[in-house]
């Protein structure tokens, strides 16, 4: 059995609102093996960023997070989660954020922001920490890194800032890297550069990578496994090749059908869209959350719990009709 | 940074010139100063004599240059009422006001900033609600009433502190409390709202993700960005506190600048009024310029250029 860098069972996140408790994440299971890249995909509001942020323990206080099991980089975090997480952050686990412009502090130099973590955690001297910062900046493709340590974030372009964020995440030599839509705020041309960089780093450093995205093109490029999230649950998890070749969950099929393929999709034709809207997540939700939008839904889809059909290790699909879909 | 500072100083200098011209002009806004000195029932010949004696018969530009020239050498003219140099009168009164103003500002800052930060860390928590009560009552209670109540309770009933005057340091206790209570709400609210904004930013989340302990996240990452508006507000508040409060100085019978300005207005002692306005305006210019420079030190984006 491969070593798990992340093993979460039945993760739930709820947020109190004026209209009741919003159950944004409703029982998510996530496993990532050492050196594996898992992409968590889904449309806006499906709970993927909340899932990632709760793994880092960075949700605001009012969010209620529970799980049956929470293990990360070989440590059991199920109990006393906050205190134990605090010791992992910036060391074994690091995170990259969506918008590098707002994730770098405008009033501190790049050098300060890169070195402050390891100077504390590993008791490095300033010059040792700066040497590592230069190494990491060089690694992520920032030219002339030594001279740029004294510069402030506003002296860098968006793509460079995301590279700096990645360098900052690598400073503590993490085993698990969580990237929350790291290319959403960047130009299309820069996006592929950043993703290529992430892929290379993942391979070179043997990182486990949890990549949150809603861009299926990104997924195809760098994932081993894909988890498709819908309305706070994982609908399907499969290896990337299998998922694109033979999606099994009706939602995954709908997602893939909505991607235009150059040369195949006729110009000017309307792309197929999934009808209906995402269900509201306030209060309890019975049965399959996708059934109102699903072409093959039947009466049995309203029953709880939705059966989980497991394939190979860690791979599954939650759909009572799944047999019919593949048939 | 140097070019930023020199630009700011140039602007400040221009503001100073404008301010000096305006405060000089005040002398003539309220009517013929010669008649004001001679008294409304005075004879025309007296007024004419005064006009010549004080040089009011010369062109305005010449009078202004003469006035600003002596002001630059530290001579702000003679008080019409006391017939002694204005600088001497102001020098006698400034000590009380400056002491009171500085201490009150420091006290207000020391209370308002930690309270604002604590309130922002847990919005709607008990500290936040307590802070809101302090802020609302601080803004709603008139300072003369609070001053009088403080005198009655702590000066008269308990007899802990003198009820008026600034002959001993104890005399400053009540005025400092009342004056800083007046300054706290705004300082605290701006700290709180600044902190709430900054605590929600991605770079604060990123700082936590780096594994920094909370006190470093707050002091290094959050507070530094949150204090920018506080610095600007502090310049204005400190200016207000240093210019002396007519109300507070009257209630506590302190002979400070606020009362001097008020009395000089009543006496039509225009050179004194003019000088006080000039000095206080320059004080504001200096304080806001310092605040701008301090903000540029804190936030590199404000420095312009590279």
Coordinates of C-alpha atoms in Angstrom, one line a residue:
Chain A
X1 CA 0.0 0.0 0.0
X2 CA 1.3 3.4 -1.0
X3 CA 2.0 6.0 1.6
X4 CA -0.9 8.5 1.9
X5 CA 0.0 12.2 2.2
X6 CA -3.6 13.2 2.7
X7 CA -6.4 11.0 3.9
X8 CA -9.7 12.7 4.7
X9 CA -13.0 11.0 5.4
X10 CA -16.4 12.6 5.6
X11 CA -15.2 16.2 5.7
X12 CA -18.0 18.6 6.3
X13 CA -17.9 22.3 6.3
X14 CA -20.9 24.4 7.2
X15 CA -21.3 28.1 7.5
X16 CA -24.0 29.8 9.5
X17 CA -26.0 32.3 7.4
X18 CA -29.1 34.5 8.0
X19 CA -31.2 31.9 6.3
X20 CA -29.9 28.9 8.1
X21 CA -26.9 26.6 8.1
X22 CA -25.2 26.4 4.7
X23 CA -23.8 22.9 4.2
X24 CA -21.1 23.8 1.7
X25 CA -19.1 20.6 2.0
X26 CA -21.2 17.6 2.7
X27 CA -19.0 14.6 3.4
X28 CA -15.9 14.7 1.1
X29 CA -13.4 11.9 1.0
X30 CA -10.0 12.7 -0.3
X31 CA -6.9 10.5 -0.5
X32 CA -3.6 11.6 -2.1
X33 CA -0.7 9.2 -2.3
X34 CA 2.9 10.3 -2.1
X35 CA 4.0 11.9 -5.4
X36 CA 0.5 11.9 -6.8
X37 CA -1.3 14.9 -8.4
X38 CA -5.0 15.0 -7.7
X39 CA -7.2 17.6 -9.4
X40 CA -10.3 18.6 -7.7
X41 CA -12.7 20.0 -10.3
X42 CA -16.2 21.4 -10.2
X43 CA -18.1 24.6 -11.0
X44 CA -18.0 27.8 -8.8
X45 CA -19.6 27.3 -5.5
X46 CA -19.3 23.5 -5.4
X47 CA -17.1 23.7 -2.3
X48 CA -13.7 22.9 -3.7
X49 CA -11.9 26.0 -2.4
X50 CA -13.6 25.6 1.0
X51 CA -12.4 22.0 1.0
X52 CA -8.8 23.1 0.3
X53 CA -8.9 26.0 2.8
X54 CA -10.3 23.8 5.5
X55 CA -7.5 21.3 5.0
X56 CA -5.1 24.1 5.7
X57 CA -7.2 25.2 8.7
X58 CA -7.5 28.7 7.2
X59 CA -11.3 29.0 7.3
X60 CA -12.7 31.8 9.4
X61 CA -13.7 31.0 12.9
X62 CA -17.5 30.9 12.2
X63 CA -17.1 28.0 9.7
X64 CA -17.8 24.6 11.3
X65 CA -15.4 21.9 10.1
X66 CA -15.8 18.2 11.0
X67 CA -14.4 15.0 9.7
X68 CA -14.3 11.3 10.7
X69 CA -10.7 11.0 9.8
X70 CA -8.0 13.6 8.9
X71 CA -4.5 12.4 8.3
X72 CA -1.9 14.5 6.6
X73 CA 1.8 13.8 5.9
X74 CA 1.7 10.9 8.3
X75 CA 0.1 12.7 11.2
X76 CA -3.3 12.1 12.7
X77 CA -5.1 15.4 12.8
X78 CA -8.6 14.1 13.6
X79 CA -8.4 15.5 17.1
X80 CA -6.8 18.8 18.3
X81 CA -6.8 19.7 14.6
X82 CA -6.0 23.4 14.9
X83 CA -2.9 23.0 17.2
X84 CA -1.5 20.2 15.1
X85 CA -2.2 21.9 11.8
X86 CA -0.4 25.0 13.0
X87 CA 2.8 22.9 13.3
X88 CA 2.5 21.5 9.8
X89 CA 1.7 24.8 7.9
X90 CA 4.7 26.2 6.1
X91 CA 6.7 23.1 6.8
X92 CA 5.2 19.9 5.5
X93 CA 2.2 21.4 3.9
X94 CA 2.0 24.6 1.9
X95 CA -0.6 26.4 -0.1
X96 CA -0.7 28.6 -3.2
X97 CA -3.6 31.0 -3.7
X98 CA -5.7 32.1 -6.5
X99 CA -4.7 35.7 -6.9
X100 CA -0.9 36.3 -6.5
X101 CA -1.5 40.0 -6.5
X102 CA -3.4 39.9 -3.3
X103 CA -1.6 37.0 -1.7
X104 CA 1.7 38.9 -1.4
X105 CA 1.9 41.6 1.2
X106 CA 2.4 44.9 -0.6
X107 CA 4.4 46.5 2.2
X108 CA 7.1 43.8 2.7
X109 CA 10.0 42.9 0.4
X110 CA 9.9 39.6 -1.5
X111 CA 13.0 38.5 0.5
X112 CA 11.3 39.1 3.8
X113 CA 8.1 37.2 2.8
X114 CA 10.1 34.3 1.5
X115 CA 12.4 33.9 4.4
X116 CA 10.2 34.7 7.4
X117 CA 8.7 31.2 7.6
X118 CA 11.8 29.1 7.5
X119 CA 13.8 31.5 9.7
X120 CA 11.2 30.7 12.4
X121 CA 10.6 27.0 11.7
X122 CA 14.1 25.9 11.0
X123 CA 15.9 28.5 13.0
X124 CA 17.9 29.5 9.9
X125 CA 20.0 32.7 9.9
X126 CA 19.0 35.5 7.6
X127 CA 21.8 34.7 5.1
X128 CA 20.9 30.9 5.1
X129 CA 17.3 31.7 4.5
X130 CA 18.1 34.2 1.8
X131 CA 20.3 31.6 0.1
X132 CA 17.4 29.2 0.0
X133 CA 15.1 31.9 -1.2
X134 CA 17.5 32.7 -4.1
X135 CA 17.6 29.0 -4.9
X136 CA 13.8 28.7 -4.9
X137 CA 13.3 31.9 -7.0
X138 CA 15.9 30.6 -9.5
X139 CA 14.0 27.3 -9.6
X140 CA 10.7 28.9 -10.4
X141 CA 12.2 30.9 -13.1
X142 CA 12.8 34.4 -11.6
X143 CA 15.8 35.9 -13.3
X144 CA 18.6 37.5 -11.2
X145 CA 17.0 36.3 -8.0
X146 CA 19.6 37.7 -5.5
X147 CA 19.0 41.3 -6.7
X148 CA 15.2 40.9 -6.5
X149 CA 15.0 40.0 -2.8
X150 CA 14.9 43.6 -1.8
X151 CA 12.0 44.5 -4.2
X152 CA 8.4 44.8 -3.3
X153 CA 5.6 42.8 -5.0
X154 CA 4.4 45.8 -7.1
X155 CA 7.6 45.6 -9.0
X156 CA 6.7 42.2 -10.5
X157 CA 4.2 41.1 -13.1
X158 CA 1.2 38.8 -12.3
X159 CA 3.0 35.7 -13.6
X160 CA 6.1 36.5 -11.7
X161 CA 4.1 37.1 -8.5
X162 CA 2.6 33.6 -8.9
X163 CA 6.1 32.2 -9.4
X164 CA 7.2 34.0 -6.2
X165 CA 4.2 32.5 -4.4
X166 CA 5.2 29.1 -5.5
X167 CA 8.8 29.7 -4.4
X168 CA 7.4 30.9 -1.1
X169 CA 5.4 27.7 -0.8
X170 CA 8.5 25.6 -1.5
X171 CA 10.6 27.3 1.1
X172 CA 9.7 24.9 3.8
X173 CA 10.3 21.9 1.6
X174 CA 6.7 20.7 1.8
X175 CA 5.6 17.1 1.1
X176 CA 2.0 18.2 0.2
X177 CA 1.2 21.3 -1.9
X178 CA -2.3 22.6 -2.1
X179 CA -2.9 24.9 -5.1
X180 CA -6.2 26.7 -5.1
X181 CA -6.9 27.7 -8.7
X182 CA -3.4 29.0 -9.1
X183 CA -3.9 30.2 -12.7
X184 CA -7.4 31.7 -12.6
X185 CA -6.1 35.3 -12.1
X186 CA -3.5 35.0 -14.9
X187 CA -3.3 35.6 -18.6
X188 CA -3.9 32.5 -20.7
X189 CA -0.4 32.4 -22.0
X190 CA 1.0 32.7 -18.5
X191 CA -1.4 30.0 -17.2
X192 CA 0.3 27.2 -19.2
X193 CA 3.7 28.4 -18.0
X194 CA 2.7 28.3 -14.4
X195 CA 1.1 24.9 -14.8
X196 CA 4.1 23.4 -16.6
X197 CA 6.2 24.8 -13.8
X198 CA 4.0 23.2 -11.2
X199 CA 4.1 19.9 -13.0
X200 CA 7.9 20.0 -13.2
X201 CA 8.3 20.8 -9.6
X202 CA 5.9 18.1 -8.6
X203 CA 7.9 15.5 -10.5
X204 CA 11.3 16.8 -9.5
X205 CA 10.6 17.2 -5.8
X206 CA 8.2 14.2 -5.5
X207 CA 5.5 16.5 -4.2
X208 CA 2.0 15.4 -3.6
X209 CA -0.2 18.0 -5.2
X210 CA -3.8 18.9 -4.7
X211 CA -4.8 21.2 -7.5
X212 CA -8.1 22.9 -7.3
X213 CA -9.4 24.1 -10.7
X214 CA -12.5 24.5 -12.8
X215 CA -10.4 24.3 -16.0
X216 CA -10.6 20.8 -17.4
X217 CA -7.7 21.5 -19.8
X218 CA -5.5 22.0 -16.8
X219 CA -6.6 18.7 -15.5
X220 CA -5.8 16.8 -18.6
X221 CA -2.3 18.3 -18.6
X222 CA -1.0 17.5 -15.1
X223 CA -3.4 15.3 -13.1
X224 CA -3.0 11.6 -12.2
X225 CA -6.4 11.4 -10.7
X226 CA -9.4 13.6 -10.9
X227 CA -12.1 14.2 -8.3
X228 CA -15.3 15.8 -9.7
X229 CA -17.1 17.7 -7.0
X230 CA -20.8 18.7 -7.2
X231 CA -22.8 20.5 -4.5
X232 CA -20.4 19.7 -1.7
X233 CA -19.7 16.1 -2.5
X234 CA -17.4 14.2 -4.7
X235 CA -19.5 12.7 -7.5
X236 CA -16.8 10.7 -9.2
X237 CA -13.1 10.0 -8.8
X238 CA -11.1 8.4 -11.5
X239 CA -7.7 8.4 -13.2
X240 CA -7.4 11.2 -15.6
X241 CA -7.3 9.1 -18.8
X242 CA -10.3 7.0 -17.8
X243 CA -12.3 10.0 -16.8
X244 CA -11.8 11.8 -20.1
X245 CA -12.3 8.6 -22.2
X246 CA -15.2 7.1 -20.4
X247 CA -16.9 9.4 -17.8
X248 CA -19.4 7.5 -15.7
X249 CA -21.3 10.0 -13.6
X250 CA -23.9 11.9 -15.6
X251 CA -22.5 15.2 -14.2
X252 CA -19.0 14.4 -15.4
X253 CA -20.5 13.6 -18.8
X254 CA -22.3 16.9 -18.9
X255 CA -19.1 18.8 -17.9
X256 CA -17.0 17.1 -20.6
X257 CA -19.7 17.6 -23.2
X258 CA -19.6 21.3 -22.5
X259 CA -16.0 21.6 -23.6
X260 CA -15.6 22.8 -27.2
X261 CA -13.0 20.7 -29.2
X262 CA -11.2 22.6 -31.9
X263 CA -11.9 20.9 -35.3
X264 CA -14.6 18.7 -33.9
X265 CA -17.2 21.1 -32.5
X266 CA -18.8 22.9 -35.4
X267 CA -18.2 26.7 -35.4
X268 CA -21.1 28.8 -34.2
X269 CA -23.0 25.8 -32.9
X270 CA -24.3 26.0 -29.4
X271 CA -22.4 24.0 -26.8
X272 CA -24.5 21.6 -24.8
X273 CA -25.1 22.9 -21.3
X274 CA -26.3 21.1 -18.2
X275 CA -29.9 22.3 -17.7
X276 CA -31.2 23.7 -14.4
X277 CA -29.3 25.1 -11.5
X278 CA -27.2 23.9 -8.6
X279 CA -29.4 23.1 -5.6
X280 CA -29.4 25.4 -2.6
X281 CA -27.2 24.0 0.1
X282 CA -29.0 25.5 3.1
X283 CA -30.5 22.9 5.3
X284 CA -30.6 19.1 4.7
X285 CA -30.4 17.7 1.2
X286 CA -31.8 14.3 0.5
X287 CA -30.7 11.9 -2.2
X288 CA -28.6 12.7 -5.2
X289 CA -27.9 16.5 -5.4
X290 CA -27.7 16.3 -9.2
X291 CA -31.0 14.5 -9.8
X292 CA -33.0 17.6 -10.8
X293 CA -30.6 18.3 -13.7
X294 CA -30.0 14.7 -14.6
X295 CA -31.4 13.3 -17.8
X296 CA -31.5 9.7 -16.5
X297 CA -32.8 10.5 -13.0
X298 CA -35.5 8.3 -11.6
X299 CA -37.5 7.8 -8.4
X300 CA -34.7 5.9 -6.7
X301 CA -32.4 8.9 -7.0
X302 CA -34.3 10.7 -4.2
X303 CA -33.3 8.0 -1.7
X304 CA -30.6 8.4 0.9
X305 CA -27.8 7.6 0.9
X306 CA -26.7 7.6 -2.7
X307 CA -24.8 4.3 -3.2
X308 CA -21.1 4.5 -3.9
X309 CA -19.8 2.2 -6.5
X310 CA -16.0 1.6 -5.9
X311 CA -13.7 0.7 -8.7
X312 CA -9.9 0.4 -8.1
X313 CA -8.4 1.7 -4.8
X314 CA -9.8 5.1 -4.0
X315 CA -11.8 5.4 -7.2
X316 CA -15.5 5.6 -7.0
X317 CA -18.7 7.1 -8.4
X318 CA -21.7 8.1 -6.5
X319 CA -24.8 7.4 -8.6
X320 CA -27.5 4.8 -8.2
X321 CA -28.0 4.8 -12.0
X322 CA -24.3 4.3 -12.7
X323 CA -24.8 0.8 -14.0
X324 CA -27.2 2.1 -16.6
X325 CA -24.8 4.8 -17.6
X326 CA -22.0 2.5 -18.5
X327 CA -24.3 0.0 -20.1
Chain B
X1 CA 12.1 58.0 -1.6
X2 CA 14.2 61.2 -1.6
X3 CA 12.3 62.6 -4.6
X4 CA 9.0 61.8 -2.8
X5 CA 10.1 63.6 0.3
X6 CA 11.4 66.6 -1.6
X7 CA 8.1 66.8 -3.6
X8 CA 6.1 66.6 -0.4
X9 CA 8.2 69.3 1.2
X10 CA 7.7 71.6 -1.8
X11 CA 4.0 71.2 -1.6
X12 CA 4.1 71.9 2.1
X13 CA 6.0 75.1 1.5
X14 CA 3.4 76.3 -1.0
X15 CA 0.6 75.5 1.5
X16 CA 2.5 77.4 4.2
X17 CA 2.7 80.5 1.9
X18 CA -1.0 80.3 1.1
X19 CA -1.8 79.9 4.8
X20 CA 0.3 82.8 5.8
X21 CA -1.4 85.0 3.2
X22 CA -4.8 83.9 4.4
X23 CA -4.1 84.5 8.1
X24 CA -2.6 87.9 7.2
X25 CA -5.8 88.7 5.3
X26 CA -7.9 87.9 8.3
X27 CA -6.9 91.2 9.8
X28 CA -8.7 93.0 7.1
X29 CA -11.8 90.8 6.7
X30 CA -13.3 92.0 9.9
X31 CA -13.2 95.6 8.9
X32 CA -10.7 98.5 9.3
X33 CA -8.2 97.4 12.0
X34 CA -7.4 101.0 12.8
X35 CA -11.0 101.7 13.7
X36 CA -11.2 98.4 15.7
X37 CA -8.2 99.6 17.8
X38 CA -9.5 103.1 18.2
X39 CA -12.9 101.8 19.2
X40 CA -16.1 102.4 17.4
X41 CA -16.7 105.7 19.2
X42 CA -13.2 107.0 18.5
X43 CA -12.4 110.1 16.6
X44 CA -11.4 109.9 12.9
X45 CA -8.1 111.6 13.7
X46 CA -7.2 108.9 16.2
X47 CA -8.0 106.2 13.7
X48 CA -5.8 108.0 11.2
X49 CA -3.0 108.3 13.6
X50 CA -3.3 104.6 14.5
X51 CA -3.3 103.8 10.8
X52 CA 0.0 105.6 10.3
X53 CA 1.5 104.3 13.5
X54 CA 0.7 100.6 12.7
X55 CA 1.5 101.1 9.0
X56 CA -2.0 100.3 7.8
X57 CA -1.7 103.1 5.3
X58 CA 0.8 101.2 3.2
X59 CA -0.1 98.9 0.3
X60 CA -1.3 95.5 1.4
X61 CA 1.5 93.7 -0.4
X62 CA 4.1 95.7 1.5
X63 CA 2.4 95.1 4.8
X64 CA 2.2 91.4 4.1
X65 CA 5.9 91.2 3.1
X66 CA 6.8 93.2 6.2
X67 CA 4.7 90.9 8.4
X68 CA 5.9 87.6 6.8
X69 CA 9.5 88.9 6.9
X70 CA 9.4 89.6 10.6
X71 CA 7.5 86.3 11.2
X72 CA 10.4 84.4 9.6
X73 CA 12.8 86.1 12.0
X74 CA 10.5 85.1 14.9
X75 CA 8.8 88.4 15.4
X76 CA 5.0 88.1 15.2
X77 CA 4.4 91.7 16.2
X78 CA 3.0 93.3 19.3
X79 CA -0.2 92.4 21.1
X80 CA -2.5 95.4 20.9
X81 CA -4.1 94.6 24.2
X82 CA -1.0 93.7 26.4
X83 CA 1.5 95.7 24.3
X84 CA 4.1 93.0 24.7
X85 CA 5.5 90.8 21.9
X86 CA 3.0 88.2 20.6
X87 CA 5.6 85.4 20.8
X88 CA 6.1 86.1 24.5
X89 CA 2.3 85.7 25.2
X90 CA 2.1 82.6 23.1
X91 CA 5.2 81.1 24.6
X92 CA 3.7 81.6 28.1
X93 CA 0.5 79.8 27.1
X94 CA 1.7 77.1 24.7
X95 CA 3.3 74.8 27.4
X96 CA 0.0 73.8 29.0
X97 CA -1.7 73.1 25.7
X98 CA 1.2 71.2 24.2
X99 CA 1.7 69.1 27.3
X100 CA -2.0 68.4 27.5
X101 CA -2.3 67.7 23.8
X102 CA 0.6 65.3 23.5
X103 CA -0.2 63.3 26.6
X104 CA -3.9 63.0 25.6
X105 CA -2.9 61.9 22.2
X106 CA -0.6 59.3 23.5
X107 CA -3.1 58.0 26.0
X108 CA -5.8 57.9 23.3
X109 CA -3.5 56.0 20.9
X110 CA -2.4 53.5 23.6
X111 CA -6.0 52.7 24.4
X112 CA -7.6 53.0 20.9
X113 CA -5.2 51.0 18.8
X114 CA -5.1 47.7 20.9
X115 CA -8.9 48.0 21.5
X116 CA -9.5 48.5 17.8
X117 CA -7.3 45.5 16.9
X118 CA -8.9 43.3 19.6
X119 CA -12.4 44.3 18.3
X120 CA -11.4 43.5 14.7
X121 CA -10.1 40.1 15.7
X122 CA -13.5 39.0 16.9
X123 CA -16.1 41.2 15.3
X124 CA -19.3 41.2 17.4
X125 CA -17.5 39.6 20.3
X126 CA -17.7 41.2 23.7
X127 CA -14.6 43.4 23.2
X128 CA -16.0 44.7 20.0
X129 CA -19.3 45.5 21.7
X130 CA -17.6 47.2 24.6
X131 CA -15.5 49.2 22.1
X132 CA -18.7 50.2 20.3
X133 CA -20.2 51.4 23.6
X134 CA -17.1 53.5 24.3
X135 CA -17.0 54.9 20.8
X136 CA -20.7 55.9 20.7
X137 CA -20.6 57.4 24.2
X138 CA -17.4 59.1 23.5
X139 CA -18.9 60.8 20.4
X140 CA -22.2 61.5 22.0
X141 CA -21.2 62.9 25.4
X142 CA -20.2 66.6 25.1
X143 CA -16.8 67.0 26.6
X144 CA -17.8 70.0 28.7
X145 CA -20.4 67.9 30.4
X146 CA -18.0 65.0 30.9
X147 CA -15.4 67.5 32.2
X148 CA -17.8 69.0 34.7
X149 CA -19.0 65.6 35.8
X150 CA -15.4 64.4 36.3
X151 CA -14.7 67.5 38.4
X152 CA -17.7 67.0 40.5
X153 CA -17.1 63.3 41.1
X154 CA -13.3 63.0 41.4
X155 CA -12.5 66.6 42.4
X156 CA -15.3 67.6 44.6
X157 CA -16.8 64.3 46.0
X158 CA -13.7 62.2 46.3
X159 CA -11.1 65.0 46.3
X160 CA -8.6 62.8 44.5
X161 CA -7.5 65.5 42.1
X162 CA -7.4 69.2 41.9
X163 CA -10.6 70.7 40.4
X164 CA -8.8 73.2 38.2
X165 CA -5.5 74.7 37.2
X166 CA -2.2 73.1 36.0
X167 CA 0.1 74.0 38.9
X168 CA 0.8 70.4 39.7
X169 CA 0.8 67.3 37.5
X170 CA -2.3 66.1 39.1
X171 CA -4.1 69.0 37.5
X172 CA -3.6 67.3 34.1
X173 CA -5.2 64.0 35.1
X174 CA -8.9 65.0 34.5
X175 CA -8.3 67.1 31.4
X176 CA -6.2 64.3 29.8
X177 CA -8.9 61.8 30.5
X178 CA -11.7 63.9 29.1
X179 CA -9.6 65.0 26.0
X180 CA -8.4 61.5 25.2
X181 CA -11.9 60.1 25.7
X182 CA -12.9 62.6 23.0
X183 CA -10.1 61.4 20.7
X184 CA -10.4 57.6 21.2
X185 CA -13.6 56.8 19.2
X186 CA -12.4 57.9 15.8
X187 CA -8.9 56.4 16.3
X188 CA -10.4 53.1 17.4
X189 CA -13.0 52.8 14.7
X190 CA -10.5 53.4 12.0
X191 CA -8.1 50.9 13.5
X192 CA -10.9 48.4 13.7
X193 CA -12.2 48.8 10.2
X194 CA -8.7 48.9 8.8
X195 CA -7.8 45.6 10.6
X196 CA -11.1 43.9 9.5
X197 CA -10.3 44.8 5.9
X198 CA -6.7 43.6 6.1
X199 CA -7.5 40.4 8.1
X200 CA -9.7 39.3 5.2
X201 CA -6.9 39.7 2.6
X202 CA -5.2 36.9 0.9
X203 CA -1.8 37.9 2.2
X204 CA -2.9 37.5 5.8
X205 CA -4.2 34.0 4.9
X206 CA -0.9 33.4 3.1
X207 CA 1.0 34.5 6.2
X208 CA -1.0 32.0 8.3
X209 CA -0.4 29.3 5.6
X210 CA 3.4 29.9 6.1
X211 CA 2.9 28.8 9.6
X212 CA 3.6 32.2 11.2
X213 CA 2.3 32.5 14.8
X214 CA -0.8 34.7 15.1
X215 CA 1.0 37.6 16.9
X216 CA 3.4 37.9 13.9
X217 CA 0.6 37.6 11.4
X218 CA -1.1 40.5 13.2
X219 CA 1.9 42.7 13.9
X220 CA 4.0 42.2 10.8
X221 CA 1.4 41.5 8.1
X222 CA -1.9 43.0 9.2
X223 CA -1.2 46.0 11.4
X224 CA 1.4 47.5 9.1
X225 CA -1.2 47.7 6.3
X226 CA -4.1 48.6 8.6
X227 CA -2.3 51.6 10.2
X228 CA -2.0 53.6 7.0
X229 CA -5.3 55.4 7.4
X230 CA -4.7 55.6 11.1
X231 CA -1.5 57.6 10.5
X232 CA -3.3 60.2 8.4
X233 CA -6.1 60.5 10.9
X234 CA -3.6 60.8 13.8
X235 CA -2.0 63.8 12.1
X236 CA -5.3 65.6 12.1
X237 CA -6.3 64.5 15.6
X238 CA -2.9 65.5 17.1
X239 CA -3.3 68.8 15.3
X240 CA -6.7 69.3 17.0
X241 CA -5.4 68.3 20.4
X242 CA -2.3 70.5 20.2
X243 CA -4.3 73.5 19.0
X244 CA -6.0 73.6 22.4
X245 CA -9.6 73.1 23.2
X246 CA -11.5 76.3 24.3
X247 CA -14.1 74.1 26.1
X248 CA -11.6 71.9 28.0
X249 CA -9.3 74.7 28.9
X250 CA -12.3 76.8 30.1
X251 CA -13.8 74.0 32.1
X252 CA -10.6 73.1 33.9
X253 CA -9.3 76.7 34.1
X254 CA -6.2 76.0 32.1
X255 CA -4.4 79.0 30.6
X256 CA -3.6 77.4 27.2
X257 CA -3.7 78.5 23.6
X258 CA -7.4 77.7 23.1
X259 CA -8.4 80.2 25.8
X260 CA -5.9 82.7 24.6
X261 CA -7.3 82.6 21.0
X262 CA -10.8 83.0 22.4
X263 CA -9.9 85.9 24.7
X264 CA -7.9 87.6 22.0
X265 CA -10.9 87.4 19.6
X266 CA -13.1 89.0 22.2
X267 CA -10.4 91.7 22.8
X268 CA -9.9 92.2 19.0
X269 CA -6.3 91.6 19.7
X270 CA -5.7 90.8 16.0
X271 CA -1.9 90.2 16.0
X272 CA -2.3 87.5 18.6
X273 CA -5.2 85.9 16.7
X274 CA -3.2 86.1 13.5
X275 CA -0.2 84.5 15.0
X276 CA -2.1 81.7 16.6
X277 CA -3.8 80.9 13.4
X278 CA -0.5 81.0 11.5
X279 CA 1.2 78.7 14.0
X280 CA -1.6 76.2 14.2
X281 CA -1.9 76.1 10.4
X282 CA 1.8 75.5 10.1
X283 CA 1.5 72.8 12.7
X284 CA -1.1 71.0 10.7
X285 CA 1.0 71.3 7.6
X286 CA 4.0 69.8 9.4
X287 CA 1.9 67.0 10.9
X288 CA 0.2 66.0 7.6
X289 CA 3.5 66.1 5.8
X290 CA 5.1 63.9 8.5
X291 CA 2.1 61.5 8.2
X292 CA 2.6 61.3 4.4
X293 CA 6.2 60.6 4.8
X294 CA 5.6 58.0 7.5
X295 CA 3.0 56.3 5.3
X296 CA 5.5 56.2 2.4
X297 CA 8.0 54.5 4.7
X298 CA 5.3 52.0 5.6
X299 CA 4.0 51.4 2.1
X300 CA 6.5 51.3 -0.7
X301 CA 3.7 51.8 -3.3
X302 CA 3.1 55.4 -2.1
X303 CA 6.7 56.4 -2.8
X304 CA 6.1 56.6 -6.5
X305 CA 8.9 56.1 -9.0
X306 CA 10.5 52.7 -9.1

